[in-house]
Structures are given as structure tokens and as C-alpha cells.
Coordinates of C-alpha atoms and ligand atoms in Angstrom, one line a residue:
X1 CA 101.6 85.5 68.0
X2 CA 104.9 83.6 68.3
X3 CA 104.5 82.6 71.9
X4 CA 101.3 81.8 73.8
X5 CA 101.4 83.0 77.4
X6 CA 100.0 80.7 80.1
X7 CA 100.3 81.2 83.8
X8 CA 101.0 77.8 85.4
X9 CA 100.7 77.1 89.0
X10 CA 104.0 75.5 90.2
X11 CA 103.1 75.4 93.8
X12 CA 104.5 72.2 95.3
X13 CA 105.2 70.8 91.8
X14 CA 108.5 69.3 90.9
X15 CA 110.9 71.5 89.1
X16 CA 114.5 70.4 88.3
X17 CA 117.4 72.7 87.5
X18 CA 120.6 71.1 86.0
X19 CA 123.5 73.4 86.6
X20 CA 125.2 74.9 89.7
X21 CA 126.4 78.4 88.6
X22 CA 124.9 81.9 88.5
X23 CA 122.4 81.2 85.7
X24 CA 121.1 78.2 87.6
X25 CA 120.8 80.4 90.7
X26 CA 118.8 83.0 88.9
X27 CA 116.3 80.4 87.6
X28 CA 116.2 78.9 91.1
X29 CA 115.2 82.3 92.6
X30 CA 112.3 82.6 90.0
X31 CA 111.1 79.1 90.8
X32 CA 111.2 79.7 94.6
X33 CA 109.1 82.8 94.0
X34 CA 106.6 80.5 92.3
X35 CA 106.8 78.2 95.4
X36 CA 107.9 75.2 93.3
X37 CA 109.2 72.0 94.8
X38 CA 112.8 72.6 93.6
X39 CA 115.7 70.2 93.0
X40 CA 119.1 71.5 91.7
X41 CA 121.6 69.0 90.4
X42 CA 125.1 69.6 89.2
X43 CA 128.5 67.9 89.4
X44 CA 129.8 71.1 91.0
X45 CA 127.6 73.6 92.9
X46 CA 129.2 77.0 93.1
X47 CA 129.6 78.2 96.8
X48 CA 127.4 81.3 96.1
X49 CA 124.6 79.2 94.7
X50 CA 124.8 76.8 97.6
X51 CA 124.9 79.7 100.2
X52 CA 121.8 81.3 98.6
X53 CA 119.7 78.1 98.2
X54 CA 120.7 75.9 101.2
X55 CA 117.7 75.1 103.2
X56 CA 115.0 76.0 100.6
X57 CA 116.1 73.8 97.7
X58 CA 117.1 70.1 97.4
X59 CA 120.8 70.5 96.3
X60 CA 122.4 67.4 94.8
X61 CA 126.1 67.5 93.9
X62 CA 126.6 64.8 91.2
X63 CA 126.1 64.1 87.5
X64 CA 122.3 64.1 86.7
X65 CA 120.7 60.8 85.9
X66 CA 117.6 59.8 83.9
X67 CA 115.6 59.1 86.9
X68 CA 116.0 62.7 88.1
X69 CA 113.3 64.0 85.7
X70 CA 110.5 61.7 86.9
X71 CA 107.3 63.7 87.5
X72 CA 109.0 67.0 86.9
X73 CA 106.8 69.6 85.3
X74 CA 109.6 71.9 84.2
X75 CA 113.3 71.4 83.7
X76 CA 115.9 74.2 83.3
X77 CA 119.4 73.5 82.0
X78 CA 121.8 76.2 82.7
X79 CA 125.5 76.6 82.0
X80 CA 126.2 73.3 80.3
X81 CA 127.8 72.9 76.9
X82 CA 125.5 72.4 74.0
X83 CA 126.1 68.7 73.5
X84 CA 125.6 67.9 77.2
X85 CA 122.5 70.1 77.2
X86 CA 121.0 68.3 74.2
X87 CA 121.4 64.9 76.0
X88 CA 119.5 66.1 79.1
X89 CA 116.9 67.8 76.9
X90 CA 116.1 64.4 75.4
X91 CA 116.0 62.8 78.8
X92 CA 113.7 65.5 80.3
X93 CA 111.3 65.3 77.3
X94 CA 111.1 61.6 77.6
X95 CA 109.8 62.2 81.1
X96 CA 107.2 64.6 79.7
X97 CA 108.7 67.7 81.3
X98 CA 108.8 71.1 79.5
X99 CA 112.4 72.1 79.0
X100 CA 114.3 75.4 78.9
X101 CA 118.0 75.6 78.1
X102 CA 119.4 79.0 79.1
X103 CA 120.7 81.0 76.1
X104 CA 119.8 78.2 73.6
X105 CA 116.5 79.2 72.1
X106 CA 116.5 76.4 69.6
X107 CA 116.6 73.8 72.4
X108 CA 113.8 75.4 74.4
X109 CA 110.2 74.3 74.5
X110 CA 109.3 77.5 76.4
X111 CA 111.0 80.7 77.3
X112 CA 110.8 82.5 80.6
X113 CA 109.2 85.9 80.2
X114 CA 110.1 89.2 81.8
X115 CA 107.8 89.3 84.8
X116 CA 106.1 92.0 86.8
X117 CA 105.2 90.3 90.0
X118 CA 102.4 91.8 92.2
X119 CA 101.4 88.7 94.1
X120 CA 98.0 87.5 92.7
X121 CA 98.6 89.8 89.7
X122 CA 101.4 88.8 87.3
X123 CA 102.2 90.3 84.0
X124 CA 104.5 88.5 81.6
X125 CA 106.3 89.9 78.5
X126 CA 107.9 87.9 75.7
X127 CA 109.8 89.0 72.7
X128 CA 110.1 85.4 71.5
X129 CA 113.8 85.6 72.2
X130 CA 114.2 88.4 69.6
X131 CA 115.1 91.2 72.0
X132 CA 115.3 90.3 75.7
X133 CA 116.6 93.7 76.6
X134 CA 113.5 95.3 75.0
X135 CA 111.4 92.9 77.1
X136 CA 113.3 94.1 80.2
X137 CA 112.8 97.7 79.3
X138 CA 109.1 97.2 78.8
X139 CA 109.0 95.5 82.1
X140 CA 110.6 98.5 83.8
X141 CA 107.9 100.7 82.3
X142 CA 105.2 98.5 83.5
X143 CA 106.8 98.1 86.9
X144 CA 106.7 101.9 87.2
X145 CA 103.0 102.0 86.3
X146 CA 101.6 99.0 88.2
X147 CA 101.1 100.0 91.8
X148 CA 103.2 97.9 94.3
X149 CA 100.0 96.9 96.1
X150 CA 98.1 95.7 93.1
X151 CA 98.3 92.1 94.5
X152 CA 96.8 93.3 97.8
X153 CA 94.0 94.9 95.9
X154 CA 93.3 91.7 94.0
X155 CA 93.3 89.8 97.3
X156 CA 90.8 92.3 98.7
X157 CA 88.5 91.9 95.6
X158 CA 88.8 88.2 95.8
X159 CA 87.6 88.2 99.4
X160 CA 84.4 90.0 98.3
X161 CA 83.7 88.0 95.1
X162 CA 81.1 85.7 96.7
X163 CA 79.3 88.6 98.5
X164 CA 79.3 90.7 95.3
X165 CA 77.8 87.7 93.5
X166 CA 75.2 87.3 96.1
X167 CA 74.2 91.0 96.5
X168 CA 74.6 92.5 93.0
X169 CA 72.6 91.2 90.0
X170 CA 74.7 89.8 87.2
X171 CA 73.9 92.6 84.8
X172 CA 75.3 95.2 87.2
X173 CA 78.3 93.4 88.5
X174 CA 80.8 94.6 85.9
X175 CA 79.9 98.2 86.5
X176 CA 80.1 97.6 90.2
X177 CA 83.6 96.3 89.9
X178 CA 84.7 99.0 87.5
X179 CA 83.5 101.7 90.0
X180 CA 85.1 99.8 92.8
X181 CA 88.6 99.7 91.2
X182 CA 88.4 103.5 90.4
X183 CA 86.9 104.4 93.7
X184 CA 88.0 105.4 97.2
X185 CA 88.1 102.0 98.8
X186 CA 90.5 100.7 96.1
X187 CA 92.6 103.9 96.4
X188 CA 92.9 103.3 100.1
X189 CA 93.9 99.6 99.7
X190 CA 96.5 100.6 97.1
X191 CA 97.8 103.3 99.5
X192 CA 98.4 100.6 102.1
X193 CA 95.8 101.9 104.5
X194 CA 93.0 99.4 104.9
X195 CA 91.4 100.9 108.1
X196 CA 87.7 101.1 107.6
X197 CA 87.8 99.6 104.1
X198 CA 86.0 96.4 105.0
X199 CA 83.2 98.4 106.7
X200 CA 82.9 100.6 103.7
X201 CA 82.8 97.6 101.3
X202 CA 80.0 96.1 103.3
X203 CA 78.1 99.3 103.3
X204 CA 78.7 99.6 99.5
X205 CA 77.3 96.1 99.0
X206 CA 74.2 96.8 101.1
X207 CA 73.5 100.2 99.6
X208 CA 70.6 100.0 97.1
X209 CA 72.3 100.3 93.7
X210 CA 72.0 103.9 92.6
X211 CA 74.1 105.7 90.1
X212 CA 75.6 107.7 93.0
X213 CA 79.4 107.4 93.0
X214 CA 82.1 109.0 95.0
X215 CA 85.3 110.2 93.5
X216 CA 88.7 110.8 95.0
X217 CA 91.2 113.6 94.9
X218 CA 95.0 113.1 94.9
X219 CA 97.1 116.2 95.7
X220 CA 100.3 115.5 93.8
X221 CA 103.7 117.1 93.6
X222 CA 105.0 117.6 90.1
X223 CA 108.6 118.4 91.1
X224 CA 110.6 121.4 89.8
X225 CA 110.0 120.8 86.1
X226 CA 112.1 117.9 84.8
X227 CA 109.7 115.1 84.1
X228 CA 112.4 112.6 85.2
X229 CA 112.0 114.0 88.7
X230 CA 108.3 113.0 89.0
X231 CA 107.7 110.2 91.4
X232 CA 106.6 106.9 90.0
X233 CA 103.4 107.3 91.9
X234 CA 102.7 110.8 90.5
X235 CA 103.2 109.4 86.9
X236 CA 100.8 106.6 87.6
X237 CA 98.2 108.9 89.0
X238 CA 98.5 111.2 86.0
X239 CA 97.8 108.3 83.8
X240 CA 94.7 107.4 85.7
X241 CA 93.2 110.9 86.2
X242 CA 89.8 111.9 84.8
X243 CA 90.4 115.5 85.8
X244 CA 93.7 117.4 86.3
X245 CA 93.8 120.9 88.0
X246 CA 97.3 122.3 87.6
X247 CA 99.4 125.3 88.5
X248 CA 101.6 127.7 86.7
X249 CA 104.8 125.9 87.7
X250 CA 103.7 122.6 86.2
X251 CA 105.7 122.1 83.0
X252 CA 104.1 121.3 79.6
X253 CA 106.3 118.2 79.4
X254 CA 104.8 116.8 82.6
X255 CA 101.3 117.5 81.5
X256 CA 102.0 115.6 78.3
X257 CA 102.5 112.5 80.3
X258 CA 98.9 112.6 81.6
X259 CA 96.1 110.4 80.3
X260 CA 95.2 111.8 76.9
X261 CA 91.4 112.1 77.5
X262 CA 91.8 113.6 81.0
X263 CA 90.1 117.0 81.4
X264 CA 92.7 119.7 82.2
X265 CA 92.1 122.9 84.0
X266 CA 94.7 125.6 84.5
X267 CA 94.1 127.2 87.9
X268 CA 97.5 128.8 88.3
X269 CA 98.2 132.1 89.8
X270 CA 101.0 134.6 89.2
X271 CA 102.1 136.6 92.2
X272 CA 99.4 139.1 93.3
X273 CA 97.4 138.1 90.2
X274 CA 95.2 135.2 91.2
X275 CA 93.9 133.5 88.1
X276 CA 91.4 131.3 90.0
X277 CA 90.8 132.2 93.7
X278 CA 91.8 129.5 96.2
X279 CA 88.2 128.8 97.3
X280 CA 87.1 128.3 93.8
X281 CA 89.9 125.8 93.2
X282 CA 88.8 123.9 96.2
X283 CA 85.1 124.0 95.3
X284 CA 85.9 122.8 91.7
X285 CA 87.8 119.8 93.1
X286 CA 84.9 119.0 95.4
X287 CA 82.4 119.2 92.5
X288 CA 84.4 116.9 90.3
X289 CA 84.9 114.4 93.0
X290 CA 81.2 114.4 93.8
X291 CA 80.6 113.5 90.2
X292 CA 82.6 110.4 90.9
X293 CA 85.7 111.5 89.1
X294 CA 89.3 110.7 89.9
X295 CA 90.8 114.1 90.4
X296 CA 94.5 115.0 90.4
X297 CA 95.5 118.3 91.9
X298 CA 98.9 118.8 90.4
X299 CA 101.3 121.4 92.0
X300 CA 104.8 122.4 91.3
X301 CA 107.5 121.0 93.5
X302 CA 106.0 119.5 96.7
X303 CA 102.4 120.5 97.3
X304 CA 103.1 120.9 101.0
X305 CA 106.0 123.3 100.9
X306 CA 104.8 126.8 100.1
X307 CA 102.1 125.2 98.0
X308 CA 98.9 125.6 100.0
X309 CA 98.5 121.8 99.8
X310 CA 97.6 121.7 103.5
X311 CA 94.7 124.1 103.0
X312 CA 93.3 122.1 100.1
X313 CA 93.7 118.8 102.1
X314 CA 91.7 120.4 104.9
X315 CA 89.0 121.7 102.6
X316 CA 88.5 118.3 101.0
X317 CA 88.4 116.6 104.3
X318 CA 85.8 119.0 105.6
X319 CA 83.7 118.3 102.5
X320 CA 84.1 114.6 103.2
X321 CA 85.9 113.8 100.0
X322 CA 88.5 111.0 100.1
X323 CA 91.8 112.7 99.6
X324 CA 95.4 111.4 99.3
X325 CA 98.7 113.2 99.3
X326 CA 101.7 112.4 97.0
X327 CA 104.9 114.4 97.7
X328 CA 107.1 115.8 95.1
X329 CA 110.7 116.9 94.8
X330 CA 110.7 120.4 96.2
X331 CA 112.5 123.3 94.4
X332 CA 115.2 123.4 97.1
X333 CA 116.4 119.9 96.6
X334 CA 115.7 119.9 92.8
X335 CA 117.7 123.2 92.3
X336 CA 120.5 122.1 94.6
X337 CA 120.9 118.9 92.5
X338 CA 120.7 121.0 89.3
X339 CA 123.7 123.1 90.6
X340 CA 125.6 120.1 91.8
X341 CA 125.6 121.2 95.4
X342 CA 124.6 119.9 98.8
X343 CA 122.3 121.9 101.1
X344 CA 124.0 120.6 104.2
X345 CA 127.7 120.0 104.8
X346 CA 129.5 118.4 107.7
X347 CA 131.8 121.3 108.0
X348 CA 129.8 124.4 106.8
X349 CA 126.1 123.8 107.4
X350 CA 124.4 121.7 110.0
X351 CA 121.0 123.1 109.3
X352 CA 118.9 124.2 106.4
X353 CA 116.0 126.5 106.5
X354 CA 113.3 127.0 103.8
X355 CA 111.7 130.4 103.9
X356 CA 109.4 132.3 101.7
X357 CA 110.3 135.8 100.6
X358 CA 106.6 136.5 100.0
X359 CA 104.1 136.1 102.9
X360 CA 100.3 136.2 103.0
X361 CA 98.9 139.7 102.8
X362 CA 102.0 141.6 103.8
X363 CA 104.7 143.2 101.7
X364 CA 107.5 142.5 104.2
X365 CA 107.2 139.3 106.1
X366 CA 108.1 139.7 109.7
X367 CA 110.9 137.2 109.8
X368 CA 113.2 136.4 112.7
X369 CA 116.3 137.7 110.9
X370 CA 118.8 136.9 113.6
X371 CA 117.7 133.3 113.5
X372 CA 118.0 133.2 109.7
X373 CA 121.4 134.9 109.8
X374 CA 122.8 132.1 112.1
X375 CA 126.1 130.6 111.0
X376 CA 126.3 127.1 109.8
X377 CA 122.8 127.4 108.4
X378 CA 121.9 127.2 104.7
X379 CA 119.0 129.5 103.9
X380 CA 116.9 128.6 101.0
X381 CA 114.5 131.4 99.9
X382 CA 111.5 130.6 97.8
X383 CA 109.7 133.5 96.0
X384 CA 112.6 135.8 97.0
X385 CA 113.7 137.4 93.8
X386 CA 112.0 140.8 94.1
X387 CA 112.9 141.1 97.8
X388 CA 116.5 139.9 97.3
X389 CA 118.1 143.3 98.1
X390 CA 116.1 143.6 101.4
X391 CA 116.9 140.0 102.3
X392 CA 120.6 140.5 101.8
X393 CA 120.6 143.8 103.8
X394 CA 118.7 142.3 106.7
X395 CA 121.0 139.2 106.9
X396 CA 124.1 141.4 106.8
X397 CA 122.6 143.7 109.5
X398 CA 122.0 140.7 111.7
X399 CA 125.6 139.4 111.4
X400 CA 125.9 137.4 108.2
X401 CA 129.2 138.2 106.5
X402 CA 128.8 140.3 103.3
X403 CA 131.1 137.7 101.7
X404 CA 128.7 134.8 102.4
X405 CA 128.3 132.7 99.2
X406 CA 125.0 132.8 97.4
X407 CA 123.5 131.0 94.5
X408 CA 120.5 132.0 92.4
X409 CA 118.9 129.2 90.5
X410 CA 116.3 130.0 87.9
X411 CA 114.1 127.3 86.3
X412 CA 116.1 124.7 88.1
X413 CA 116.0 121.2 86.4
X414 CA 114.5 122.6 83.2
X415 CA 116.0 123.1 79.8
X416 CA 116.3 126.9 80.3
X417 CA 117.9 126.6 83.7
X418 CA 120.2 129.4 84.8
X419 CA 122.6 129.3 87.8
X420 CA 124.4 132.3 89.1
X421 CA 126.8 132.5 92.1
X422 CA 128.5 135.3 94.1
X423 CA 128.6 137.0 97.5
X424 CA 125.6 138.0 99.7
X425 CA 126.5 141.7 99.3
X426 CA 126.2 141.5 95.5
X427 CA 123.0 139.5 95.4
X428 CA 120.8 142.2 93.8
X429 CA 123.5 143.0 91.3
X430 CA 123.8 139.3 90.4
X431 CA 120.0 139.0 89.8
X432 CA 120.0 142.2 87.8
X433 CA 123.1 141.2 85.6
X434 CA 121.8 137.7 85.1
X435 CA 118.3 139.0 84.0
X436 CA 116.6 136.7 86.5
X437 CA 112.8 136.7 86.1
X438 CA 111.8 133.6 88.1
X439 CA 110.8 131.1 89.1
X440 CA 114.1 131.3 91.0
X441 CA 115.4 130.2 94.3
X442 CA 118.1 131.9 96.5
X443 CA 120.5 129.7 98.3
X444 CA 122.5 131.6 101.0
X445 CA 125.3 130.0 102.9
X446 CA 128.8 128.5 102.6
X447 CA 127.5 125.5 100.6
X448 CA 126.6 127.9 97.7
X449 CA 130.4 128.3 97.0
X450 CA 130.3 124.7 95.7
X451 CA 127.5 125.4 93.2
X452 CA 128.3 125.3 89.5
X453 CA 127.4 128.6 88.0
X454 CA 128.2 132.0 86.4
X455 CA 129.7 134.8 88.5
X456 CA 129.2 138.5 88.0
X457 CA 132.6 138.5 86.4
X458 CA 131.8 135.8 83.9
X459 CA 128.5 137.4 83.1
X460 CA 130.3 140.7 82.4
X461 CA 132.8 138.8 80.2
X462 CA 130.1 137.1 78.3
X463 CA 128.3 140.3 77.7
X464 CA 131.6 142.0 76.8
X465 CA 132.3 139.4 74.2
X466 CA 128.8 139.5 72.8
X467 CA 129.0 143.3 72.5
Ligands
SAH501 N1 105.6 123.9 96.2 C1 106.8 124.4 95.4 C2 107.1 125.9 95.7 C3 106.0 126.8 95.3 S1 106.4 128.5 95.6 C4 108.0 123.5 95.7 O1 107.9 122.7 96.6 O2 109.0 123.7 95.0 C5 107.1 129.0 94.1 C6 108.5 129.3 94.2 O3 109.2 128.0 94.2 C7 109.1 130.0 93.1 O4 108.9 131.4 93.3 C8 110.6 129.7 93.2 O5 111.2 130.4 94.2 C9 110.5 128.2 93.6 N2 110.6 127.3 92.4 C10 109.7 126.4 92.0 N3 110.2 125.7 91.0 C11 111.4 126.2 90.7 C12 112.4 125.9 89.7 N4 112.2 124.9 88.8 N5 113.6 126.6 89.8 C13 113.8 127.6 90.7 N6 112.9 127.9 91.6 C14 111.7 127.2 91.6

């Protein structure tokens, strides 16, 4: 270990910064976050530094002097030439302060780490000056995985430390805390909803210690396929899950991001060929949660857009299982981005409608076609490939122009993505010529003219060339 990390309290302790430029300002911001008693001294303080710090930092515009370092714990020297810096290093050391000279590792007694700041929880990363950018990259990874409200959770736990000590025998305390941090109360605090958490904590403390535990279920959106389109929260939950129940549309790449020893169950269904019935999916989630597990129910796109997420939420609530929702990028927005097009447009589309081409228990959903055919509306059809011909005919019969632009996006955001574009009247021909199998989305409306994609003509050309 080249650097030993210590986390020092600087609250109300004297810190001196020599320098008045941008680097000095950056260090000042760090020190203010640590609530230090801060003095900044420089012959010339840049206007931006002054504007940012005025009122919260003692600003002294003159040459530093030996007396300035008295009782300082830490001194930063920023933006001075090496000779001048060396002189002030000696002065600061003589006053027993720890010194850091920005960008001069050989003059530093300590380095400032990359920091993940979550209030009571801080994580610091050092590369011993070897690769600061690597340190920053690592920090970004950890930032993504450490919940923003980790500090609040630590505060919550701190509040109950004395009671836990009083109520739980020493040999069971560690297990108690482990279960607490994996359990529903912690999940709620992390989610920013503390209603009832204190009552539940008190009940937990007063409950005779049994092995009974209560798990949680998170219903999580996996987005349209590209792992980069996962939310930070979805990634974090995947890495914490004990059990993952996933659908057909969840990509392999996304599953590979999950905790390695999580149990995984495929519960996907293909149209009209239900692999696992809905009630069984729900009862499996309930069973796993009752065993005290952290369950992630992972669904393609957004769980609550044509995803039956609402039904699952209700079933879990009825079973009294703590359940939390995490949205995902739905196919409509994911595919529009993949095709470089907008779904609304100030001139062409003031509304956007998401509709399913496949409804519960009926072959032909009774849709309000005249509303869907309205002008200045972008119509996005999920699960519409097999009904595309009927959809196009109905829209045209209800007043949409046959020349209305359409785009068909298959496997949007994935490596095998396919984008076709054309006119409403040629929609079935387009799907046929492009060999669209699904999952695919239909986008109907003027905005589709702006999509990147192959046309009937270019497909014919390509096939002609290949032949
Ligand atoms: N909850 C999902 C939708 C589930 S319904 C969401 O919010 O995206 C399944 C339909 O979504 C598919 O038939 C297809 O129409 C669409 N879909 C999902 N992922 C897609 C993708 N990557 N590319 C194109 N369409 C997709």
C-alpha cells in the first residue's frame, strides 16, 4: 500500500489555501464541503474565485506570511511556481501542517483522493498520483453503484445504534444489522420514503428474535436492450439481487451485469405461448420474498408500459410484500433515439400515443380509430407487426393520408437493430421486404420521415445487388 487512507474531521479546523486561481477554488470547494474553517491567501484573487467564495471563506489579498500557517491542520498550495511553492511548503511544515502542492507530487505530504460523498458515508480512491484519470473513472463507477441516499441510511442506522445495543444481544447484533441493510426498512429509506420506517424499526427491535425475515421485490425496467440504457438504479439493484425473474425481452448483456451468484429464472412468454402463467410469476415472487430474499423482477423497456407491471405491483401489495418500482426506457423512446428521430415536433406532431396492436383475449382490439388517425399525432404501435396491414387500412379508412410516413424499428438499440421507413400504404410490404420478425415497433406520423433507415427501394436495390 503506497498511501494509507485516513478520514480526518476538518469541521471548524483551520485550513489555509495559498493561491487565488481556478485550482485554489477547486480545493476551497472541497474544504467547504468538509466544513473546514478556511482562509485563502494570494497576492491576486481571481474575480471568479472571489465571487464563488465571498462570504464563506476568509479571503486575504496579499503575499502570504509565516504567521498565516499557525494552527493550520492542512495547507494547500495551488498555482504557484515551484520555487515559491517550495518556500511556503517549508513554512507550513514548520507550523506542523500537512501540505499538498497541486500537481507537484514530490512536494506533497498527502494527496487528495477521488471522493464519493454520501454524507456520513465517504469513499476515497487513490492511485498514488500514478493515474488520476483512472481514479476518477473508478469514482464514476462507484458513484453509479452507491445509492444517493446512502448517507441518509447511515444516519438512520446511527439513530438506532443505542437501542439496538440495548435490545439485541451482542452475538446477534451483526446478523440483525445485515438483515436490516438488506431489508424493507433500509430499502424504503434509500428510496427516500421514510413514512412508517421508525414505527417499523421499533417493532423490529421489540419483536422476539426469530429467524423470520421479510424480503422485498423491485419491479425494474431493463430498457430496450442496450445495457447503456439501463438506469443507474436498475444496475445497482441487479448487483444486489438474490433472485432475478426476467422476461423474454431482457437481453443477455443486461443479465450478465447482475450479481454473479443471484438465482435467475426465465419467466418470459412469447405471444400466445405463455411460458409461465402470470399468476405463477406473481406467486413465485411472493414465495422468494417471504424467504427474506431481495427479488428483482426485470422486464423489458418500462415495466408499466404494456408490461403488466401494474398487475404485479398489485398482487405483491395484496400479499403484503414490500414492493418498489424502477422505471425503464420504454421501446418508444429507445427506438426513436435509435432511429435519430423525435416523437413530437413543434410543426408536425403535438401529441404522441402509445398503443398496443395486441389486446387481452381478443384478436382485434376495439380501438378508437378516428382518434388514432388524428392529424399532428405520432402513433407508436407496440406488438403491431402481425396486425400492421389491418392497422394501416383502418387508419387510412379513418382519414390518415396513405402517404403518411412510417418507420419500423426492429431490435431497437441492440446490435442487430433494423430500421425501415416508407409510407403508411406500403407498411405491410415494408415489413415483408425487410423480413421483420420482431420485437419491432411501428411509428406512424410525419416525424417518421426524419428517421434514419432503409426504404423499399433501397431494400430492393440491396437484394438486387446481392442476387
Ligand atoms: N414494457 C415494454 C414493452 C413490452 S411489449 C416497453 O416499455 O418497451 C413488447 C413490445 O415492445 C414488442 O412487441 C415491441 O413492439 C416492443 N419492443 C420492446 N423492445 C423493443 C426493441 N428493442 N425494439 C423494438 N421494439 C421493441
